[in-house]
CSV table of C-alpha atoms in Angstrom, one decimal:
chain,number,residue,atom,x,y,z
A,247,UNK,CA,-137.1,-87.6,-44.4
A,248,UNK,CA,-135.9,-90.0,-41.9
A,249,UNK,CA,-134.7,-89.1,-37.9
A,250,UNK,CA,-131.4,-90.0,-38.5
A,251,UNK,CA,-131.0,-88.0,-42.1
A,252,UNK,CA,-131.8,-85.3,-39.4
A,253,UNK,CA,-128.8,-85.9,-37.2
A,254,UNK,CA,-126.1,-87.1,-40.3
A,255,UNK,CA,-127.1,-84.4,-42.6
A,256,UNK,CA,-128.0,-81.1,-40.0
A,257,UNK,CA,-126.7,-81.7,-37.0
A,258,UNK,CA,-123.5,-83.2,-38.0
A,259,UNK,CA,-122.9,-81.2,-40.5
A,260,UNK,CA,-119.9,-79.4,-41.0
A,261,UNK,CA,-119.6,-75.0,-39.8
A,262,UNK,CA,-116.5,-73.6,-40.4
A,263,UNK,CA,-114.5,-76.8,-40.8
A,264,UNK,CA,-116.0,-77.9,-37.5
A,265,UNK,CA,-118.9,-80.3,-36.2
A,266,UNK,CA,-120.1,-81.9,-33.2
A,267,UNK,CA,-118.9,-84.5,-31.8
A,268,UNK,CA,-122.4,-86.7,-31.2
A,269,UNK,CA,-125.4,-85.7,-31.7
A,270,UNK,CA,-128.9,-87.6,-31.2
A,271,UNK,CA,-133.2,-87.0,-31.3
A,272,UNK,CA,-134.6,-88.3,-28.4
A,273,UNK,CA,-138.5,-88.3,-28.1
A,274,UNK,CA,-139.8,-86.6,-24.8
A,275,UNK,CA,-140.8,-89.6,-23.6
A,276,UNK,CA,-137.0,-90.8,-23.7
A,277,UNK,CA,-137.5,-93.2,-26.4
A,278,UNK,CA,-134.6,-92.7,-28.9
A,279,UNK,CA,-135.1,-91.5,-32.6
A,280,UNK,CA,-131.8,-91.0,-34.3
A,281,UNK,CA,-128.3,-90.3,-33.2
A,282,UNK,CA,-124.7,-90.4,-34.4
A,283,UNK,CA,-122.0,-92.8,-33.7
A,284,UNK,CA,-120.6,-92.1,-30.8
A,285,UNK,CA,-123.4,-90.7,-28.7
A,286,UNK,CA,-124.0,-92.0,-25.0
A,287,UNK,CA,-126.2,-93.9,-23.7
A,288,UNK,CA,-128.9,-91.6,-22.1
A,289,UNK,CA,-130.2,-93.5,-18.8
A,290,UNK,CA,-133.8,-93.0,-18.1
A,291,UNK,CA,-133.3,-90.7,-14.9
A,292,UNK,CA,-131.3,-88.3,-17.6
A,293,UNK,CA,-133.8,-87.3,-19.7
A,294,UNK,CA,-136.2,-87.1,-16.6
A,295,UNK,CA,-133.8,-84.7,-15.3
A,296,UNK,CA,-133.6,-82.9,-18.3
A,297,UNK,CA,-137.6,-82.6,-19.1
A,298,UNK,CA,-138.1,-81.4,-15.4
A,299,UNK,CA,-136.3,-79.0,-15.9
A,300,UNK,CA,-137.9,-77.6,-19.3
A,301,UNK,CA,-141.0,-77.5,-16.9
A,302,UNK,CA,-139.3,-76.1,-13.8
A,303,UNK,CA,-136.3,-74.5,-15.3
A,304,UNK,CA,-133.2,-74.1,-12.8
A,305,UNK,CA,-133.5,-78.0,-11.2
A,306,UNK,CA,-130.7,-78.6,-12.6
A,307,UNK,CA,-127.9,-76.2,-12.1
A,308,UNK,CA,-127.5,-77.4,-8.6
A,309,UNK,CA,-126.6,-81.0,-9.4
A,310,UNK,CA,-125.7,-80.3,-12.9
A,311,UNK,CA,-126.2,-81.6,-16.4
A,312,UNK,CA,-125.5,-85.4,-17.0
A,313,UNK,CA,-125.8,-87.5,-20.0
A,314,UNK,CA,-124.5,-90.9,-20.6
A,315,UNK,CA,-123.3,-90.5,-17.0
A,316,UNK,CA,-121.1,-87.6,-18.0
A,317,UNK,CA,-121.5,-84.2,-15.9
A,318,UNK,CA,-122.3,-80.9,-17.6
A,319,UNK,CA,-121.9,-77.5,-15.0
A,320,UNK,CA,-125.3,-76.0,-16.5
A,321,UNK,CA,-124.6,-72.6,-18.0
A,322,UNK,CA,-126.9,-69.9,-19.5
A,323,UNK,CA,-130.0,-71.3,-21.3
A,324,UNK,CA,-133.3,-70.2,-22.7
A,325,UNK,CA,-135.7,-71.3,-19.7
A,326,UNK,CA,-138.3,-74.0,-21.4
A,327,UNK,CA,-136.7,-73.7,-24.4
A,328,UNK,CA,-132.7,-74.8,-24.3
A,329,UNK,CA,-130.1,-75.9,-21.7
A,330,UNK,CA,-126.8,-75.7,-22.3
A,331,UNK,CA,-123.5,-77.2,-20.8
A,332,UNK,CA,-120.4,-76.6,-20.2
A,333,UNK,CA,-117.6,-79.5,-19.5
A,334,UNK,CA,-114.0,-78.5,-20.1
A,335,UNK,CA,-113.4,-77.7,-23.8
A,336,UNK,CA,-116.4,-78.9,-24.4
A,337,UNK,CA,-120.3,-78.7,-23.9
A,338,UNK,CA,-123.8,-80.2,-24.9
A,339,UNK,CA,-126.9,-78.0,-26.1
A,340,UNK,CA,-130.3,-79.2,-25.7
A,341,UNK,CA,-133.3,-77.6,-27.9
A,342,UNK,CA,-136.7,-78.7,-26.5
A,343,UNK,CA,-139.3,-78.8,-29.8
A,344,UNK,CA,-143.3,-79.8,-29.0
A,345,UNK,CA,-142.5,-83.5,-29.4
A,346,UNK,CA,-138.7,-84.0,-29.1
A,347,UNK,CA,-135.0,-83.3,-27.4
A,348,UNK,CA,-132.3,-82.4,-29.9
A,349,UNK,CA,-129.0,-82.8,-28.1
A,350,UNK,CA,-125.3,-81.6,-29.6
A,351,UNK,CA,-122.3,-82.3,-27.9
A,352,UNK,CA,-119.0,-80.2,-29.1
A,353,UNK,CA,-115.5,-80.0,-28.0
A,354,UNK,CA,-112.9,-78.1,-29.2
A,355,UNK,CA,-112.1,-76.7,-32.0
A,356,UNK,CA,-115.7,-76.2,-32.0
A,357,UNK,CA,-117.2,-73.2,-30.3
A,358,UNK,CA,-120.1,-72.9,-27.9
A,359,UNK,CA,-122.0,-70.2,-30.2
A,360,UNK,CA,-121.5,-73.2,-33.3
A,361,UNK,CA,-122.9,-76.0,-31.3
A,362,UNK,CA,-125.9,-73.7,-30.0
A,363,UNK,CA,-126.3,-72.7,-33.6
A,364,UNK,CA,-126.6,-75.8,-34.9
A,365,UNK,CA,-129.3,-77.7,-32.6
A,366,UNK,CA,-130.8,-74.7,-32.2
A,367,UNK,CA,-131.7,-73.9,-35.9
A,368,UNK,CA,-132.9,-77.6,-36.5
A,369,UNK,CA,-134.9,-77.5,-33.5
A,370,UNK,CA,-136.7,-74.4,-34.5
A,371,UNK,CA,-137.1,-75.7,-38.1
A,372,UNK,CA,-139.1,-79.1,-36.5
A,373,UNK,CA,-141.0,-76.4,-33.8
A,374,UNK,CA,-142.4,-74.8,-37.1
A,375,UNK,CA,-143.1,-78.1,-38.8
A,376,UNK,CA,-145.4,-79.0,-36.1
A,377,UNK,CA,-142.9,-81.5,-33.9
């Protein structure tokens, strides 16, 4: 199965009559695997923000969350495992697997505990496929 069968078919898939708004697989080196229409552009000092933090979690809830230049107030996370964000209605989650970032972004109608659901379950389905 290709990268971007992942992100058209699981994580924009539909819950509840709802989905995310972008969604994209980044490697942990930043280089891009798949992502939707619609997704921002991740700069390079992003996901070196974010992957710091997986190794030192809490670096980022000072400054906050930002992705394609947008700022997320960090929220609740699983340290090393998931960050999540919070930005009005809406929100990003971030599942860290051995070799990859899987990043949802919702906004409303959608809930937090859908997005987190979502990346969260794929993420742990590629963890136990070895990536």
């Amino acid at each position: 199965m290709s990268w971007q069968t992942y992100v058209d078919d699981h994580l924009m898939c539909e819950i509840d009559g709802q989905h995310l708004s972008a969604a994209a697989i980044f490697g942990l080196d930043g280089s891009l695997w798949a992502q939707s229409t619609g997704f921002p552009q991740l700069k390079p000092e992003e996901v070196a923000a974010i992957t710091k933090d997986f190794d030192e979690p809490g670096t980022l809830a000072p400054t906050g969350l930002f992705v394609g230049g947008t700022k997320y107030m960090v929220i609740q996370g699983e340290p090393g495992a998931v960050i999540r964000g919070k930005k009005g209605t809406g929100g990003i989650t971030i599942k860290k697997t051995g070799m990859a970032l899987i990043i949802g972004i919702y906004d409303e109608p959608m809930t937090p505990g859908q997005c987190n659901m979502v990346v969260e379950r794929l993420g742990d389905y590629l963890v136990e496929q070895g990536f």
